[in-house]
Short mmCIF file of C-alpha atoms in Angstrom, two decimals:
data_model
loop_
_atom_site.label_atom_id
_atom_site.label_comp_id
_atom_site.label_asym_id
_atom_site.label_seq_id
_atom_site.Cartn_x
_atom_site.Cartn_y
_atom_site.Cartn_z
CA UNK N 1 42.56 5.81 -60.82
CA UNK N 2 46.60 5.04 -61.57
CA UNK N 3 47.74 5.68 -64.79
CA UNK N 4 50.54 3.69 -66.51
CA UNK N 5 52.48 4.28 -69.33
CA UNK N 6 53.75 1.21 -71.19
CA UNK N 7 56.23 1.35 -73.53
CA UNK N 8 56.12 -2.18 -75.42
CA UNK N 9 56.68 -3.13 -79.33
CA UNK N 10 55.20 -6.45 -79.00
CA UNK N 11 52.12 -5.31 -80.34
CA UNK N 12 49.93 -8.21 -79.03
CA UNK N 13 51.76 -8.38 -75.45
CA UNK N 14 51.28 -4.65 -75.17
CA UNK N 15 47.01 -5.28 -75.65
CA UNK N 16 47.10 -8.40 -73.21
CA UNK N 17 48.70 -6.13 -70.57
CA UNK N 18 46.86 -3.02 -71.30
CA UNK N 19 43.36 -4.91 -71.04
CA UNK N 20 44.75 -7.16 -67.91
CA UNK N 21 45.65 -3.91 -66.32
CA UNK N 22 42.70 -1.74 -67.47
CA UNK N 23 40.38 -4.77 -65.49
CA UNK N 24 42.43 -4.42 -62.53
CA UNK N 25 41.51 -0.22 -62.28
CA UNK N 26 44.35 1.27 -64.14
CA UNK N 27 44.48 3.64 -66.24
CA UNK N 28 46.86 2.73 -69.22
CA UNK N 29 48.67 4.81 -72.83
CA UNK N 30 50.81 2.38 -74.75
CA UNK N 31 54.03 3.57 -76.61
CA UNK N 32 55.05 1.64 -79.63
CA UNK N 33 58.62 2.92 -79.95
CA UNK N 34 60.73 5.00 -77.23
CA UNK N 35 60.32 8.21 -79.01
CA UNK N 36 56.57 7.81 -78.07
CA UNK N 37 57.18 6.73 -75.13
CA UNK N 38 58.97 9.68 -74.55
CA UNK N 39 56.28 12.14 -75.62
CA UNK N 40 53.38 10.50 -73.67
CA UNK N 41 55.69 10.77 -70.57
CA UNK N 42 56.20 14.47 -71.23
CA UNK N 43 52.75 15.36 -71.84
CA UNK N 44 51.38 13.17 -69.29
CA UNK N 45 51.21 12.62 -65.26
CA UNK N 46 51.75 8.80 -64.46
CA UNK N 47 52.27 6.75 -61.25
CA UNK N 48 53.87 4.10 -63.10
CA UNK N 49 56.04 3.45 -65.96
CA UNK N 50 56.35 -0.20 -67.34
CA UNK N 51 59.28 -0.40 -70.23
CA UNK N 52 60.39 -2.65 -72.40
CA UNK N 53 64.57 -2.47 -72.74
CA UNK N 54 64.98 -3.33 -77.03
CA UNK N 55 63.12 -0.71 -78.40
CA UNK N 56 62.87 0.87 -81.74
CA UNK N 57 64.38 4.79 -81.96
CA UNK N 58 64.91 5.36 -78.24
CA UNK N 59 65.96 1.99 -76.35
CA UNK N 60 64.61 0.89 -73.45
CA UNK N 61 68.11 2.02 -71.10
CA UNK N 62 67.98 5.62 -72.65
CA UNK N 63 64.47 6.08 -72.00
CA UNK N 64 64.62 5.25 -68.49
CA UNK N 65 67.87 7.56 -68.15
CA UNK N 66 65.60 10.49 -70.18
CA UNK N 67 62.75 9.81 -67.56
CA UNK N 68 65.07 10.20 -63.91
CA UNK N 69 66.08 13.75 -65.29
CA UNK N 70 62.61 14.69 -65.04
CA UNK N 71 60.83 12.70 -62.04
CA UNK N 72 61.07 9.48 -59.74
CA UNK N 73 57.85 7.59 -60.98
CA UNK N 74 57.71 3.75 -60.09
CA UNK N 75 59.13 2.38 -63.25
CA UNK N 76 59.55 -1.30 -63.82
CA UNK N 77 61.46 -2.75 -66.47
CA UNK N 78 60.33 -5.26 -68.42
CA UNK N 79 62.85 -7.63 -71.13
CA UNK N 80 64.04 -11.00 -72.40
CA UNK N 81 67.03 -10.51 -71.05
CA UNK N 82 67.64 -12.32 -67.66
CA UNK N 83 71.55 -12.35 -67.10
CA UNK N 84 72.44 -10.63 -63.91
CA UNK N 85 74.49 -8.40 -65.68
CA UNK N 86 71.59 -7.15 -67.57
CA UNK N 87 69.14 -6.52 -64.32
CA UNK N 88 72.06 -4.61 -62.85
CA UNK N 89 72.62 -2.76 -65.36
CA UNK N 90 68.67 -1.81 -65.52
CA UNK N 91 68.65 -0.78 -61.91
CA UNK N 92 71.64 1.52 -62.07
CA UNK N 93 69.98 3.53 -64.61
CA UNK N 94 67.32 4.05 -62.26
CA UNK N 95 64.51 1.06 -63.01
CA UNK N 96 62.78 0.32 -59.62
CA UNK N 97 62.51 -3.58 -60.53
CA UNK N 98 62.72 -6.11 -63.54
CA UNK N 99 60.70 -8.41 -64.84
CA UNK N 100 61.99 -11.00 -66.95
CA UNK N 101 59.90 -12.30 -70.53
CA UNK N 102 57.78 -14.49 -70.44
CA UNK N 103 56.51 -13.45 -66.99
CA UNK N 104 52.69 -14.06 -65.25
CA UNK N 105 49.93 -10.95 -65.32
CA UNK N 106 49.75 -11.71 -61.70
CA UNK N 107 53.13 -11.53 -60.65
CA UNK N 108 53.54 -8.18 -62.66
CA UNK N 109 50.64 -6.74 -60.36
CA UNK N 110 52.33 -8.14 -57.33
CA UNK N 111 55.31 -6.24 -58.57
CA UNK N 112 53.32 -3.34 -58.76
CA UNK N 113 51.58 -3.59 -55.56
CA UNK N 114 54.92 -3.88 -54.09
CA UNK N 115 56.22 -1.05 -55.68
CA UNK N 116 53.30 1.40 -54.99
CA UNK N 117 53.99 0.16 -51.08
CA UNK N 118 57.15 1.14 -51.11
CA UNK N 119 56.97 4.08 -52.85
CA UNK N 120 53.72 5.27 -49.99
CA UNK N 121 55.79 4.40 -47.36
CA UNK N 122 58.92 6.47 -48.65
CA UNK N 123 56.16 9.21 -48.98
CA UNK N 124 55.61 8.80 -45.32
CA UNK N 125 58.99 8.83 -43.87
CA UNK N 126 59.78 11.98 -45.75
CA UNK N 127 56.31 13.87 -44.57
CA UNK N 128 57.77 13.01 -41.10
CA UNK N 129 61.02 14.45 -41.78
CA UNK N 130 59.99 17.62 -43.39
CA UNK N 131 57.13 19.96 -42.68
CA UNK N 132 55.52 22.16 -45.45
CA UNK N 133 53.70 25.47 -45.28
CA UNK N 134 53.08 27.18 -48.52
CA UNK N 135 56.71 27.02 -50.20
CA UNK N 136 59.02 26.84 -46.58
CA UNK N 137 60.26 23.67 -45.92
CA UNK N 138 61.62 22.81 -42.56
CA UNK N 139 64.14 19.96 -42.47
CA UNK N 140 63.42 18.17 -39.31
CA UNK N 141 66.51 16.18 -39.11
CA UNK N 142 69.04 19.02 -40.43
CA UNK N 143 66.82 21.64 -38.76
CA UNK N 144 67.00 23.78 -41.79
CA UNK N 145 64.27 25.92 -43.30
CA UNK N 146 64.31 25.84 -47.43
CA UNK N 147 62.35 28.62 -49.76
CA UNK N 148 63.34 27.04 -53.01
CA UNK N 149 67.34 27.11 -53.76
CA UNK N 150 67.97 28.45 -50.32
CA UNK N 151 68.27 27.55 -47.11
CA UNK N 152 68.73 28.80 -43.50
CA UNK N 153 70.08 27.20 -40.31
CA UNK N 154 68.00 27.74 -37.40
CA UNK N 155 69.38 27.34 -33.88
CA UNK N 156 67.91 24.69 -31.59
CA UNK N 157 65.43 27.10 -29.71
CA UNK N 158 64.57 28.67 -33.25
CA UNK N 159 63.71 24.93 -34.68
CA UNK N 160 61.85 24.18 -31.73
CA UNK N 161 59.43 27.02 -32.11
CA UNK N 162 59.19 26.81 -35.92
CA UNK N 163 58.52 23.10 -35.71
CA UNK N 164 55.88 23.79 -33.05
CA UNK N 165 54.01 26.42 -35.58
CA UNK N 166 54.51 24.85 -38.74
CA UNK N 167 52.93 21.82 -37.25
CA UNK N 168 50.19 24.10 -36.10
CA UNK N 169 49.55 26.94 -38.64
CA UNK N 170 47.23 29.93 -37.62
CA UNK N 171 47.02 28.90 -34.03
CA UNK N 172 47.90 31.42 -31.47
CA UNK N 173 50.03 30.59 -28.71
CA UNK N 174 50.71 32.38 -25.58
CA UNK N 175 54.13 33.23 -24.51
CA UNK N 176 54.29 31.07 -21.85
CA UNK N 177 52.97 28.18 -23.77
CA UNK N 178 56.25 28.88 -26.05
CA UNK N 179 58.70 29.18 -23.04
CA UNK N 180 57.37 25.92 -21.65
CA UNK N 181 57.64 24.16 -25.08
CA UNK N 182 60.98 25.37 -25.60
CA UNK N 183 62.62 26.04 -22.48
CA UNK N 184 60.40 24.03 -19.77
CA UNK N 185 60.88 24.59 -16.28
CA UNK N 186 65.18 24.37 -16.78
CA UNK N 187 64.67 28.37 -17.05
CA UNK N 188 63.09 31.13 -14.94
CA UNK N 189 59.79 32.27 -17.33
CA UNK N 190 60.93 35.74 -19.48
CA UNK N 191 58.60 37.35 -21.86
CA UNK N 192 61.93 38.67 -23.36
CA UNK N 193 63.27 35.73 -23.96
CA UNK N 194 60.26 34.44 -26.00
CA UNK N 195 60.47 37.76 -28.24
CA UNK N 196 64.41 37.36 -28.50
CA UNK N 197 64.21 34.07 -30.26
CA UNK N 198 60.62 35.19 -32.13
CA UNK N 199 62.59 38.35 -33.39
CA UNK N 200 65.48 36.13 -34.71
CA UNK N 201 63.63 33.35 -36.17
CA UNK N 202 61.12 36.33 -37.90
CA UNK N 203 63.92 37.89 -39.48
CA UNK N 204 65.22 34.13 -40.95
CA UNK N 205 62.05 33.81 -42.32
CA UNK N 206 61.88 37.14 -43.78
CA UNK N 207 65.21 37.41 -45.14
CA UNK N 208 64.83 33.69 -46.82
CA UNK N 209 61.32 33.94 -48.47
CA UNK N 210 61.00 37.90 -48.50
CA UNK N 211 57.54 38.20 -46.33
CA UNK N 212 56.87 37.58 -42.81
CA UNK N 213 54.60 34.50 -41.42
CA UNK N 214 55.04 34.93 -38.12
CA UNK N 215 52.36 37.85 -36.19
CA UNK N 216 51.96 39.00 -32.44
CA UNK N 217 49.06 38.64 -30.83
CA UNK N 218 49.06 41.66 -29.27
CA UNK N 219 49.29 41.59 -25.09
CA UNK N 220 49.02 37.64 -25.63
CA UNK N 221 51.12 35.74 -27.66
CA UNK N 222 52.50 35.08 -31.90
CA UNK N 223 50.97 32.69 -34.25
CA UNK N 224 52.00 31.32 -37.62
CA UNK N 225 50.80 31.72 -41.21
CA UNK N 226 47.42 32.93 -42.44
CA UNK N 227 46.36 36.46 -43.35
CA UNK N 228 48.50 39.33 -41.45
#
């Protein structure tokens, strides 16, 4: 189940949307004021943040600036005020969308809909440009490898083979599965020229997140991850 924070002082608005949204499978915590808005957000995990902009203690504008330190939850803005001025001014603090007062229930859900799309499909684009294992990140289109603050370039053989493993962990391939992955038939087949580039990329690896992933095979092959 979602859960949504909404930050409204329109105490009976803030029960119509909290029931409407509760019947439609969300989760919701209302916030009277921006200050406890502010503390359910920090002591909570949300997928979506609907906020009023006039506020009592923190206003609407500072709140959402507060929340983009922190995190990039779907956060809709919600306010009487519908000059174009205004909605610019809410997205450049970092709202996702604005909804103007008095608006529909069902056109806030399809606002939300929308938003959770866009947000999945985000999610997917960036799983395709990055790979994961354990805290290494490879960068797909920079063909960097991250460990936290730091980062190493790899070469184009090196990326090849690391993109190859990390999108395979614990499998063992051969040599000349490697070669012909890397290399193809362009080259004349060399064992040593499979352990060259291993050898490098190891010591990347090693010298970046301080412990080796990558293990021989011994009279076959490496493989990637798991348990030396």
């Amino acid at each position: 189940m979602r859960r949504v924070l909404l930050v409204e002082d329109e105490e009976i608005l803030a029960k119509n949307m909290a029931f409407f949204l509760n019947r439609e499978g969300f989760e919701v915590d209302v916030a009277s004021d921006g200050e406890q808005g502010l503390h359910l957000f920090q002591q909570g995990q949300y997928d979506l943040v609907l906020l009023d902009w006039m506020l009592p203690k923190i206003d609407g504008l500072t709140l959402c600036r507060q929340i983009r330190q922190w995190s990039d939850v779907p956060l809709i803005m919600l306010t009487a005020k519908g000059e174009v001025m205004d909605k610019v001014i809410g997205l450049e603090v970092g709202a996702d969308d604005y909804l103007v007062k008095p608006f529909h229930q069902r056109e806030l859900l399809a606002r939300i809909h929308a938003l959770f799309r866009r947000q999945e499909k985000r999610e997917r684009e960036s799983h395709q440009r990055y790979l994961r294992y354990e805290h290494l990140v490879l960068g797909r289109d920079q063909m960097t490898l991250r460990c936290g603050e730091h980062s190493v370039s790899l070469t184009v053989n090196e990326f090849k083979l690391l993109d190859l493993f990390m999108r395979h962990p614990e499998k063992v391939f051969s040599r000349e599965d490697l070669f012909d992955h890397v290399w193809g038939t362009s080259v004349a087949y060399s064992d040593r020229t499979v352990d060259v580039n291993i050898s490098r990329l190891r010591k990347k690896i090693g010298g970046l997140a301080g412990q080796n992933f990558l293990y021989a095979v011994r009279g076959y092959g490496y493989r990637f991850g798991g348990k030396p």
